[in-house]
Amino acid sequence: MEPLDVVIAGGGPGGLAAAKILAERGARVLVLEANAEIGSPTRTTGGTFIQDAQALGIPPRLYHILRRGRMHSAHRVVAREYPTPFACILNVRGVFQFLAERAIDAGVALQVSATAREVIMENGAARGVTAQDARGRVMTQRARLTIDGTGYRATLCKRAGIHSGFNRFGVGAEYDMYAPHYDESETVGIVGSAFAPAGYAWTAPYGNHRVRVGVGIIHGDSTANPAEYLDKFLSQAEKFNINLKGAQPLEYHHGLIPSDGMATKFVGNGILAVGDAAGQPSALLGEGIRWAMRGGILAGNVAADALQANDVSEKFLARYEQQWRKTYGKNLRIAAAINRRIAGWNDAQWDEGIELLNQLNAEQFGHALASNFVSSWTLWALAGNPKLLRKSLNLVIETLKSK
Ligand SMILES: Cc1cc2nc3c(=O)[nH]c(=O)nc-3n(C[C@H](O)[C@H](O)[C@H](O)COP(=O)(O)OP(=O)(O)OC[C@H]3O[C@@H](n4cnc5c(N)ncnc54)[C@H](O)[C@@H]3O)c2cc1C
């Protein structure tokens, strides 16, 4: 096949965001997607933040706004109303396909049912990939720059020796249900040993009587099977005032998200990684769509600069990694440290944690969920709350020790 400027493995939000920017800046780009359809099978709940969805150009028709949230531990509950809402649930397949359409409009070539297998390495630099289509035909696609957007597998990073993959994962099992009586303005989270040891259970409505009901458990910290806890959660949902009367699943989802925090390295000679493949999601809730898009945009711009400068060396591409760590590193490290800490909590610790959350006002609660820790709201929240301050200082010390 004719050599290209960029070949991207993975048609998820990270790969597609990078592809669009590169094509807009004049590069010839091919995206290879292993699945037969972009955005399907769905492996993500699609919870995100309205401000980010707007900033990333996702049209309002593709997200459902939440107005209330509740979080239960074994013996406590925190509930918040949002007259000015901040969170939403994406129509995941719709959003991922929209991102693909935008990339195609910018000039990107997209091939579905095409799995990248190996990175072509020459003199220590990546020069494209070999890939296989649905009929087993092997192709060689040479490119000046290769991007790993393969998600939690980080296939190309491992092949090219950028990093060795992840050890700690959020493993999720979820039903996408038709639930005619579910209150679509509200999302509910459940923590504690009964329904989600080392993780949480959730309900995520996304409009038209559709609601995703799932359980995620951190493997690495627990060996519990989320699918078993999901069945238990469904059978006892009423206990939490979750109305699933007459509800039935239309889809079953299963997926993994890296929860190790950022990868040790995202770039090499002629290659870089975006999104989950770079460990860019926030480990706090296991939330990576907006982060993958941000990673794709940043990577796409630095990659376009590198192509224009005719320098795709690791040294040049490192600008991307440096900018990422400078902009998002602190928040993501704190999110990962909190996640490691709370994944080990017992029910009494969760009760205490929910009590602390109860002391945050609605706005502060929203910032915390969005992993905006390094911000002025934190100081205000901590100043008024010695217990929260003590707990937070412990966490900061732990975070500093981890890096
Ligand atoms: C159960 C669960 C719930 C989640 N809930 C949320 C949530 O509510 N909100 C949120 O923001 N995030 C959530 N996430 C995380 C979110 O889905 C990811 O962080 C995000 O999708 C990462 O985007 P990405 O482009 O890096 O990777 P992905 O979205 O994983 O896309 C990678 C793509 O690459 C393809 N691919 C893989 N290998 C190859 C190959 N060798 N060749 C070609 N293509 C390949 C895959 O088929 C896939 O389409 C959840 C994850 C899970 C597992």
Coordinates of C-alpha atoms and ligand atoms in Angstrom, one line a residue:
M1 CA 0.0 0.0 0.0
E2 CA 1.1 3.6 -0.7
P3 CA 3.1 5.1 2.2
L4 CA 1.1 7.6 4.3
D5 CA 1.9 10.3 6.7
V6 CA 0.1 8.7 9.7
V7 CA -1.4 5.3 10.4
I8 CA -3.6 5.1 13.6
A9 CA -4.6 1.8 15.1
G10 CA -7.9 2.2 16.9
G11 CA -11.1 4.1 16.0
G12 CA -12.1 5.1 19.5
P13 CA -12.3 8.7 20.8
G14 CA -8.5 9.1 21.2
G15 CA -7.6 7.8 17.7
L16 CA -10.4 9.6 16.0
A17 CA -9.6 13.0 17.7
A18 CA -6.0 12.7 16.6
A19 CA -6.9 11.7 13.1
K20 CA -9.2 14.7 12.6
I21 CA -6.6 17.3 13.7
L22 CA -3.8 15.7 11.6
A23 CA -6.0 15.6 8.5
E24 CA -7.1 19.2 9.1
R25 CA -3.4 20.1 9.2
G26 CA -2.8 18.5 5.9
A27 CA -1.6 15.0 6.8
R28 CA -2.7 11.9 4.9
V29 CA -4.1 9.7 7.6
L30 CA -5.5 6.1 7.8
V31 CA -7.4 4.8 10.8
L32 CA -7.6 1.0 11.3
E33 CA -10.4 -0.2 13.5
A34 CA -10.5 -3.8 14.6
N35 CA -14.3 -4.0 15.1
A36 CA -16.8 -4.2 12.3
E37 CA -18.5 -1.0 13.5
I38 CA -17.2 2.2 15.1
G39 CA -18.5 2.5 18.6
S40 CA -19.9 -1.0 18.7
P41 CA -19.8 -3.3 20.6
T42 CA -20.1 -0.6 23.3
R43 CA -17.8 -1.1 26.2
T44 CA -18.4 2.1 28.1
T45 CA -21.1 3.8 30.1
G46 CA -20.6 7.2 28.6
G47 CA -20.8 9.4 31.7
T48 CA -19.1 12.7 31.2
F49 CA -19.3 16.4 31.9
I50 CA -21.4 18.9 29.9
Q51 CA -18.7 21.6 29.8
D52 CA -16.2 19.1 28.3
A53 CA -18.8 17.7 25.9
Q54 CA -19.4 21.3 24.7
A55 CA -15.7 22.2 24.5
L56 CA -15.1 19.0 22.5
G57 CA -17.8 19.9 20.0
I58 CA -20.2 17.0 20.9
P59 CA -23.7 18.1 19.8
P60 CA -26.4 18.2 22.6
R61 CA -28.5 15.7 20.7
L62 CA -25.9 13.1 21.6
Y63 CA -25.9 13.5 25.4
H64 CA -28.5 13.3 28.1
I65 CA -28.3 15.8 31.0
L66 CA -28.5 14.6 34.6
R67 CA -30.2 16.8 37.2
R68 CA -29.7 14.7 40.4
G69 CA -27.2 12.3 41.8
R70 CA -27.2 9.9 44.7
M71 CA -24.4 7.8 46.2
H72 CA -25.1 5.0 48.7
S73 CA -22.7 3.2 51.0
A74 CA -23.8 0.4 53.4
H75 CA -25.4 2.8 55.9
R76 CA -25.1 6.4 54.4
V77 CA -26.3 8.3 51.4
V78 CA -25.3 11.6 49.8
A79 CA -27.8 13.2 47.4
R80 CA -27.5 16.3 45.3
E81 CA -29.8 18.3 43.1
Y82 CA -28.3 20.3 40.2
P83 CA -30.5 23.2 39.1
T84 CA -27.5 24.0 36.8
P85 CA -26.5 20.5 35.7
F86 CA -22.9 19.6 35.1
A87 CA -23.0 15.9 34.2
C88 CA -24.4 13.9 31.3
I89 CA -24.5 10.5 29.7
L90 CA -23.4 10.1 26.1
N91 CA -25.1 8.2 23.4
V92 CA -21.8 6.3 23.0
R93 CA -22.3 4.7 19.6
G94 CA -23.7 8.0 18.3
V95 CA -20.8 10.0 19.7
F96 CA -18.0 7.7 18.4
Q97 CA -19.7 7.6 15.0
F98 CA -20.0 11.4 15.0
L99 CA -16.2 11.6 15.7
A100 CA -15.6 9.3 12.8
E101 CA -17.8 11.3 10.5
R102 CA -16.0 14.5 11.5
A103 CA -12.6 12.9 10.9
I104 CA -13.8 11.6 7.4
D105 CA -15.0 15.2 6.6
A106 CA -11.5 16.4 7.4
G107 CA -10.1 13.9 4.9
V108 CA -9.2 10.8 7.0
A109 CA -9.4 7.3 5.5
L110 CA -11.0 4.8 7.8
Q111 CA -11.0 1.0 7.5
V112 CA -13.1 -1.1 9.8
S113 CA -12.6 -4.8 10.5
A114 CA -8.8 -4.2 10.2
T115 CA -6.6 -5.2 13.1
A116 CA -3.1 -3.8 13.5
R117 CA -0.8 -6.7 14.4
E118 CA 2.8 -5.6 14.4
V119 CA 4.7 -2.3 14.3
I120 CA 7.2 -2.1 11.4
M121 CA 10.5 -1.1 13.2
E122 CA 13.5 0.2 11.2
N123 CA 16.7 1.5 12.9
G124 CA 14.8 1.8 16.2
A125 CA 11.9 3.8 14.8
A126 CA 8.3 2.9 13.9
R127 CA 7.5 3.1 10.2
G128 CA 3.9 1.8 10.1
V129 CA 2.1 -1.4 10.9
T130 CA 1.1 -4.7 9.5
A131 CA -2.6 -5.4 9.8
Q132 CA -5.2 -8.1 9.0
D133 CA -8.7 -7.7 7.7
A134 CA -11.8 -9.7 8.4
R135 CA -11.0 -12.1 5.6
G136 CA -7.5 -12.8 7.1
R137 CA -5.7 -10.8 4.4
V138 CA -2.5 -9.3 5.7
M139 CA -1.5 -5.8 4.6
T140 CA 1.6 -3.7 5.2
Q141 CA 0.9 0.0 5.8
R142 CA 4.0 2.2 5.9
A143 CA 3.7 5.6 7.5
R144 CA 6.0 8.4 8.7
L145 CA 4.3 8.3 12.0
T146 CA 2.3 5.6 13.9
I147 CA -0.3 6.2 16.6
D148 CA -1.4 3.7 19.2
G149 CA -5.1 4.3 19.9
T150 CA -5.9 0.7 20.7
G151 CA -7.3 1.4 24.2
Y152 CA -6.5 -0.6 27.3
R153 CA -4.5 -3.3 25.3
A154 CA -1.9 -0.7 24.2
T155 CA -0.9 -3.2 21.5
L156 CA 1.5 -1.0 19.5
C157 CA 3.1 0.5 22.7
K158 CA 4.0 -3.0 23.9
R159 CA 5.2 -4.1 20.4
A160 CA 7.4 -1.0 20.0
G161 CA 8.7 -1.2 23.6
I162 CA 7.2 2.2 24.6
H163 CA 5.7 0.7 27.8
S164 CA 4.8 -2.7 28.9
G165 CA 1.1 -2.4 29.3
F166 CA -1.0 -2.1 32.5
N167 CA -1.5 -4.3 35.6
R168 CA -4.4 -2.8 37.3
F169 CA -7.8 -2.6 35.5
G170 CA -11.3 -1.5 36.2
V171 CA -13.4 -4.4 34.9
G172 CA -17.0 -3.6 34.1
A173 CA -20.2 -5.5 33.4
E174 CA -23.2 -3.6 32.3
Y175 CA -26.7 -4.0 30.9
D176 CA -28.1 -1.4 28.6
M177 CA -31.8 -1.6 29.5
Y178 CA -35.2 -0.4 28.3
A179 CA -36.6 0.8 31.6
P180 CA -39.9 2.6 31.1
H181 CA -40.3 3.7 34.8
Y182 CA -36.7 4.7 35.6
D183 CA -36.3 8.4 36.7
E184 CA -34.2 9.7 33.8
S185 CA -33.0 12.8 35.6
E186 CA -31.1 10.9 38.2
T187 CA -27.9 8.8 38.4
V188 CA -27.2 6.5 41.3
G189 CA -23.9 5.1 42.6
I190 CA -23.5 2.3 45.1
V191 CA -20.3 1.5 47.0
G192 CA -19.4 -1.1 49.6
S193 CA -18.8 -4.9 49.8
A194 CA -22.4 -6.0 49.1
F195 CA -22.6 -4.7 45.6
A196 CA -19.1 -3.7 44.4
P197 CA -16.0 -4.7 46.4
A198 CA -13.1 -2.4 45.2
G199 CA -15.4 -0.5 42.8
Y200 CA -18.9 0.7 42.5
A201 CA -22.3 0.0 40.9
W202 CA -24.2 2.6 38.9
T203 CA -27.2 3.6 36.9
A204 CA -26.7 5.9 34.0
P205 CA -29.9 7.0 32.1
Y206 CA -29.3 8.3 28.6
G207 CA -32.8 9.2 27.4
N208 CA -35.8 7.6 25.7
H209 CA -36.2 5.2 28.6
R210 CA -32.8 3.7 28.2
V211 CA -30.5 3.3 31.2
R212 CA -27.2 1.6 31.6
V213 CA -26.9 -0.4 34.9
G214 CA -23.5 -1.7 35.7
V215 CA -20.8 -2.8 38.2
G216 CA -17.1 -2.1 37.9
I217 CA -14.5 -3.8 40.1
I218 CA -10.8 -3.1 40.2
H219 CA -8.9 -6.2 39.2
G220 CA -5.5 -6.1 40.8
D221 CA -7.2 -5.2 44.1
S222 CA -10.0 -7.7 44.0
T223 CA -10.8 -10.9 42.0
A224 CA -14.6 -10.5 42.4
N225 CA -16.6 -11.0 39.2
P226 CA -18.6 -7.8 38.3
A227 CA -21.1 -9.9 36.3
E228 CA -22.2 -11.7 39.5
Y229 CA -22.5 -8.5 41.4
L230 CA -24.5 -7.0 38.6
D231 CA -27.1 -9.7 38.8
K232 CA -27.3 -9.1 42.6
F233 CA -27.6 -5.4 42.1
L234 CA -30.4 -5.7 39.6
S235 CA -32.4 -8.1 41.8
Q236 CA -32.1 -5.6 44.8
A237 CA -32.3 -2.3 42.9
E238 CA -35.6 -1.4 44.5
K239 CA -33.9 -1.2 47.9
F240 CA -32.2 2.0 46.6
N241 CA -35.4 3.4 45.2
I242 CA -34.3 2.6 41.6
N243 CA -37.4 1.8 39.6
L244 CA -36.7 -1.0 37.1
K245 CA -40.2 -2.2 37.0
G246 CA -40.9 -3.7 33.5
A247 CA -37.2 -3.1 32.5
Q248 CA -35.4 -5.6 30.3
P249 CA -31.8 -5.6 28.9
L250 CA -31.3 -4.9 25.2
E251 CA -27.5 -5.1 25.3
Y252 CA -24.8 -6.6 27.6
H253 CA -21.5 -4.8 27.8
H254 CA -18.2 -5.9 29.2
G255 CA -15.0 -4.0 29.2
L256 CA -11.7 -3.0 30.8
I257 CA -10.1 0.4 31.6
P258 CA -6.5 0.8 32.8
S259 CA -6.4 2.0 36.4
D260 CA -2.7 2.2 36.9
G261 CA -2.5 6.0 36.2
M262 CA -0.6 7.4 33.3
A263 CA 1.8 5.1 31.4
T264 CA 5.5 5.6 32.2
K265 CA 6.0 6.9 28.6
F266 CA 3.7 7.7 25.7
V267 CA 6.2 8.4 22.8
G268 CA 9.1 6.8 20.9
N269 CA 10.8 7.3 17.6
G270 CA 8.0 7.6 15.0
I271 CA 5.3 6.5 17.4
L272 CA 3.0 7.9 20.1
A273 CA 0.0 6.7 22.1
V274 CA -3.3 8.4 23.0
G275 CA -6.2 7.7 25.3
D276 CA -6.3 4.5 27.3
A277 CA -3.2 3.2 25.5
A278 CA -1.3 6.0 27.2
G279 CA -3.0 5.5 30.6
Q280 CA -4.8 8.9 30.2
P281 CA -8.2 8.2 31.8
S282 CA -9.0 9.4 35.3
A283 CA -8.8 6.4 37.6
L284 CA -11.1 8.1 40.1
L285 CA -14.3 6.9 38.5
G286 CA -12.8 5.0 35.6
E287 CA -13.7 7.8 33.1
G288 CA -11.6 8.3 29.9
I289 CA -13.6 9.5 26.9
R290 CA -13.0 13.2 27.3
W291 CA -9.4 12.5 28.4
A292 CA -8.8 10.4 25.3
M293 CA -10.1 13.2 23.1
R294 CA -7.9 15.7 24.8
G295 CA -5.0 13.4 24.4
G296 CA -5.8 12.9 20.7
I297 CA -6.0 16.7 20.1
L298 CA -2.8 17.4 21.8
A299 CA -1.0 14.5 20.2
G300 CA -2.4 15.4 16.7
N301 CA -1.1 18.9 16.9
V302 CA 2.4 17.9 18.1
A303 CA 2.4 15.2 15.4
A304 CA 1.4 17.7 12.7
D305 CA 4.2 20.0 13.9
A306 CA 6.7 17.0 13.8
L307 CA 5.6 16.1 10.2
Q308 CA 6.0 19.7 9.1
A309 CA 9.4 19.9 10.7
N310 CA 10.3 16.5 9.1
D311 CA 11.4 15.3 12.5
V312 CA 9.3 12.5 14.1
S313 CA 12.1 11.6 16.6
E314 CA 11.2 10.7 20.2
K315 CA 12.8 14.0 21.2
F316 CA 10.4 16.1 19.1
L317 CA 7.3 14.0 20.0
A318 CA 8.2 14.3 23.7
R319 CA 6.7 17.8 23.5
Y320 CA 3.3 16.0 23.5
E321 CA 4.0 14.0 26.6
Q322 CA 5.5 17.0 28.4
Q323 CA 2.5 19.2 27.6
W324 CA 0.1 16.4 28.8
R325 CA 1.9 15.9 32.1
K326 CA 2.1 19.7 32.7
T327 CA -1.6 20.3 32.0
Y328 CA -3.2 17.2 33.4
G329 CA -0.6 15.3 35.3
K330 CA -1.3 16.6 38.9
N331 CA -5.0 16.0 38.7
L332 CA -4.6 12.5 37.2
R333 CA -2.0 11.5 39.8
I334 CA -4.3 12.6 42.6
A335 CA -7.3 10.8 41.0
A336 CA -5.2 7.6 40.8
A337 CA -4.0 7.9 44.4
I338 CA -7.6 8.4 45.6
N339 CA -8.7 5.4 43.6
R340 CA -6.0 3.2 45.0
R341 CA -6.9 4.3 48.5
I342 CA -10.7 3.9 48.3
A343 CA -10.5 0.6 46.4
G344 CA -9.3 -0.9 49.7
W345 CA -12.0 0.7 51.9
N346 CA -14.2 -1.5 54.0
D347 CA -17.9 -0.6 54.6
A348 CA -17.2 1.5 57.7
Q349 CA -14.6 3.5 55.8
W350 CA -17.0 4.0 53.0
D351 CA -19.7 5.3 55.4
E352 CA -17.2 7.8 56.7
G353 CA -16.2 8.8 53.2
I354 CA -19.8 9.4 52.3
E355 CA -20.1 11.6 55.4
L356 CA -17.2 13.6 54.2
L357 CA -18.7 14.0 50.7
N358 CA -21.9 15.2 52.4
Q359 CA -19.9 18.2 53.6
L360 CA -19.1 19.4 50.1
N361 CA -21.7 21.6 48.4
A362 CA -23.1 20.7 45.0
E363 CA -20.5 22.6 43.1
Q364 CA -17.6 21.2 45.1
F365 CA -19.0 17.7 44.7
G366 CA -19.1 18.2 40.9
H367 CA -15.5 19.4 40.8
A368 CA -14.4 16.3 42.8
L369 CA -16.2 13.9 40.5
A370 CA -14.6 15.6 37.5
S371 CA -11.1 15.1 38.9
N372 CA -10.5 18.9 39.2
F373 CA -8.5 18.7 42.4
V374 CA -5.9 21.4 41.7
S375 CA -8.2 24.3 41.8
S376 CA -9.4 27.1 44.1
W377 CA -12.6 25.2 45.2
T378 CA -10.4 22.7 47.0
L379 CA -9.0 25.3 49.3
W380 CA -12.4 26.7 50.2
A381 CA -13.7 23.2 50.9
L382 CA -10.7 22.2 53.0
A383 CA -10.6 25.5 54.9
G384 CA -14.0 24.9 56.3
N385 CA -13.5 21.3 57.2
P386 CA -10.6 20.1 59.4
K387 CA -11.5 16.4 59.1
L388 CA -11.5 16.7 55.3
L389 CA -8.3 18.6 55.5
R390 CA -6.6 15.9 57.6
K391 CA -7.7 13.1 55.2
S392 CA -6.6 15.2 52.1
L393 CA -3.2 15.9 53.5
N394 CA -2.6 12.1 54.0
L395 CA -3.6 11.7 50.3
V396 CA -1.3 14.4 49.1
I397 CA 1.6 12.8 51.0
E398 CA 0.7 9.4 49.4
T399 CA 0.6 11.0 46.0
L400 CA 3.9 12.7 46.4
K401 CA 5.4 9.4 47.5
S402 CA 4.1 7.7 44.4
K403 CA 5.9 10.0 42.0
Ligands
LIG1 C1 -17.2 -0.7 31.8 C2 -16.6 0.6 31.5 C3 -17.3 1.8 31.7 C4 -16.8 3.0 31.4 N1 -17.5 4.1 31.6 C5 -17.0 5.3 31.3 C6 -17.8 6.5 31.5 O1 -18.9 6.4 32.0 N2 -17.2 7.7 31.0 C7 -16.0 7.8 30.4 O2 -15.6 8.8 30.0 N3 -15.3 6.6 30.2 C8 -15.7 5.4 30.6 N4 -15.0 4.3 30.4 C9 -13.7 4.5 29.8 C10 -13.7 4.8 28.3 O3 -14.5 3.9 27.6 C11 -12.3 4.9 27.7 O4 -11.4 5.6 28.6 C12 -12.3 5.5 26.4 O5 -13.2 4.9 25.5 C13 -10.9 5.5 25.8 O6 -10.8 5.9 24.5 P1 -9.7 5.3 23.6 O7 -9.9 5.9 22.2 O8 -8.4 5.5 24.2 O9 -9.9 3.7 23.5 P2 -11.2 2.9 23.1 O10 -12.4 3.6 23.3 O11 -11.0 1.6 23.9 O12 -11.0 2.6 21.6 C14 -9.9 1.8 21.1 C15 -10.4 1.2 19.8 O13 -9.3 0.5 19.2 C16 -9.7 -0.7 18.7 N5 -8.6 -1.6 18.6 C17 -8.1 -2.3 19.6 N6 -7.0 -3.0 19.2 C18 -6.8 -2.7 17.9 C19 -5.9 -3.1 16.9 N7 -4.9 -3.9 17.2 N8 -6.1 -2.6 15.6 C20 -7.1 -1.8 15.3 N9 -8.0 -1.4 16.2 C21 -7.9 -1.8 17.5 C22 -10.9 -1.1 19.6 O14 -11.8 -2.0 18.9 C23 -11.5 0.2 19.9 O15 -12.5 0.6 19.0 C24 -15.5 3.1 30.7 C25 -14.8 1.9 30.5 C26 -15.4 0.7 30.8 C27 -14.6 -0.6 30.5

